[in-house]
GROMACS .gro file of C-alpha atoms in nm:
model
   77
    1UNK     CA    1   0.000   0.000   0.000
    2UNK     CA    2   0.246   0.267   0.092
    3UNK     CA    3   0.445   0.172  -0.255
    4UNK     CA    4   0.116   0.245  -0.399
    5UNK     CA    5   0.092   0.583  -0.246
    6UNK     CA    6   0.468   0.664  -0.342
    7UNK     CA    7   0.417   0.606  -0.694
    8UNK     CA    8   0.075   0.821  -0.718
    9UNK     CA    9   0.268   1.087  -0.542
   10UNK     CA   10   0.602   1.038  -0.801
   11UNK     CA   11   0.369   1.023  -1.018
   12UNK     CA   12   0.170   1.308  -0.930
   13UNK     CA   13   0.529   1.576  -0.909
   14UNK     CA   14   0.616   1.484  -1.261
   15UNK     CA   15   0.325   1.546  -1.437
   16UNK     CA   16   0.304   1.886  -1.211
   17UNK     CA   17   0.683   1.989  -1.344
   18UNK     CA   18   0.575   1.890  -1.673
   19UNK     CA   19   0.262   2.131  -1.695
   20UNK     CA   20   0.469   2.394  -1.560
   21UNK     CA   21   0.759   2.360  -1.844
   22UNK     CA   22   0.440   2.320  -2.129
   23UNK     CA   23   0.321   2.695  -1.982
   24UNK     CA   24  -0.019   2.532  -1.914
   25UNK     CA   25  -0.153   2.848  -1.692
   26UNK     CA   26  -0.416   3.068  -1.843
   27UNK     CA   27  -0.328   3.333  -2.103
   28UNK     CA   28  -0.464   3.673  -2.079
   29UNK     CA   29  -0.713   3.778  -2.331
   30UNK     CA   30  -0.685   4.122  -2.340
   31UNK     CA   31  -0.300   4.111  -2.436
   32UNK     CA   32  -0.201   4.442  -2.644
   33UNK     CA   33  -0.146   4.427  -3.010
   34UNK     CA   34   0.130   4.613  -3.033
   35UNK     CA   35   0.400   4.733  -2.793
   36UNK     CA   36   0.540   5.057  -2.804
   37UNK     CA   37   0.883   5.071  -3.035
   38UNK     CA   38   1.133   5.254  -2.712
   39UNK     CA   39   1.462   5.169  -2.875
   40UNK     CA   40   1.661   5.486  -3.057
   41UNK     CA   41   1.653   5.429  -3.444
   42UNK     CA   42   2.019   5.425  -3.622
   43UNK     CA   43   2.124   5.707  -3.837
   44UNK     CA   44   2.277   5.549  -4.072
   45UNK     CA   45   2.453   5.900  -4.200
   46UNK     CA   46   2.567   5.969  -3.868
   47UNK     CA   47   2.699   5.576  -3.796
   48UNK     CA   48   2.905   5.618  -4.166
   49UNK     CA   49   3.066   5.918  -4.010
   50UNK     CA   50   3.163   5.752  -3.672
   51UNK     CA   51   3.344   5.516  -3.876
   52UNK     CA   52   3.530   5.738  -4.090
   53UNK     CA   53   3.622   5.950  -3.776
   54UNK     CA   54   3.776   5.592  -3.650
   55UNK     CA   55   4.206   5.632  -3.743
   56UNK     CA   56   4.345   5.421  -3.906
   57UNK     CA   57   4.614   5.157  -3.729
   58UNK     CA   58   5.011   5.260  -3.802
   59UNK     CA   59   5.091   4.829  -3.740
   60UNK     CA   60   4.827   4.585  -3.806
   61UNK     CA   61   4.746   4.431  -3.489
   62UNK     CA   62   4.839   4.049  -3.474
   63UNK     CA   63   4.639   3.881  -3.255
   64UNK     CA   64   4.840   3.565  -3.225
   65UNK     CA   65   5.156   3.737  -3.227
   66UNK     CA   66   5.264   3.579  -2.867
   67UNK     CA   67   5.208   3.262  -2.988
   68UNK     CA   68   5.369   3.196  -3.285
   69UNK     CA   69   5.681   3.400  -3.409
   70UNK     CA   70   5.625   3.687  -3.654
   71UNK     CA   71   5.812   3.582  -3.920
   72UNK     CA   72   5.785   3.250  -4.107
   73UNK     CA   73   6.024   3.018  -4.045
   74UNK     CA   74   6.356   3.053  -4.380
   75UNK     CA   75   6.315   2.706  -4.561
   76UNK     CA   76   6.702   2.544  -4.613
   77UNK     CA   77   6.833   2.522  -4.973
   0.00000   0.00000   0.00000
């Protein structure tokens, strides 16, 4: 009997996790269309001029310069 009772109670806690996962609560009729649009549009004129305003690098940047040498190995005659 009490095996019986553990299993209807194991039982019981998965299908309870399972509902919550599926979202099985009630939705809200009334939900609004359409939400307001908050975020800033892009200027794109004013984003092209940011990036010309950028300089330009004097040495190109090597990433993996501390692990591998910076110039290629001389191949023997």
């Amino acid at each position: 009997m009490r095996i019986l009772i553990i299993a209807a109670a194991v039982l019981a806690l998965t299908a309870v996790s399972a509902q919550a996962q599926m979202g099985g609560g009630r939705r809200q009729p009334n939900e609004p269309a359409a939400k307001p649009d908050n975020k800033p549009k892009v200027d794109e004129k004013a984003y092209k001029a940011a990036l010309e305003r950028i300089p330009e690098p004097k040495d190109k940047y090597d990433p993996w310069g501390g692990a591998r040498p910076t110039e290629p190995a001389k191949k023997p005659k």
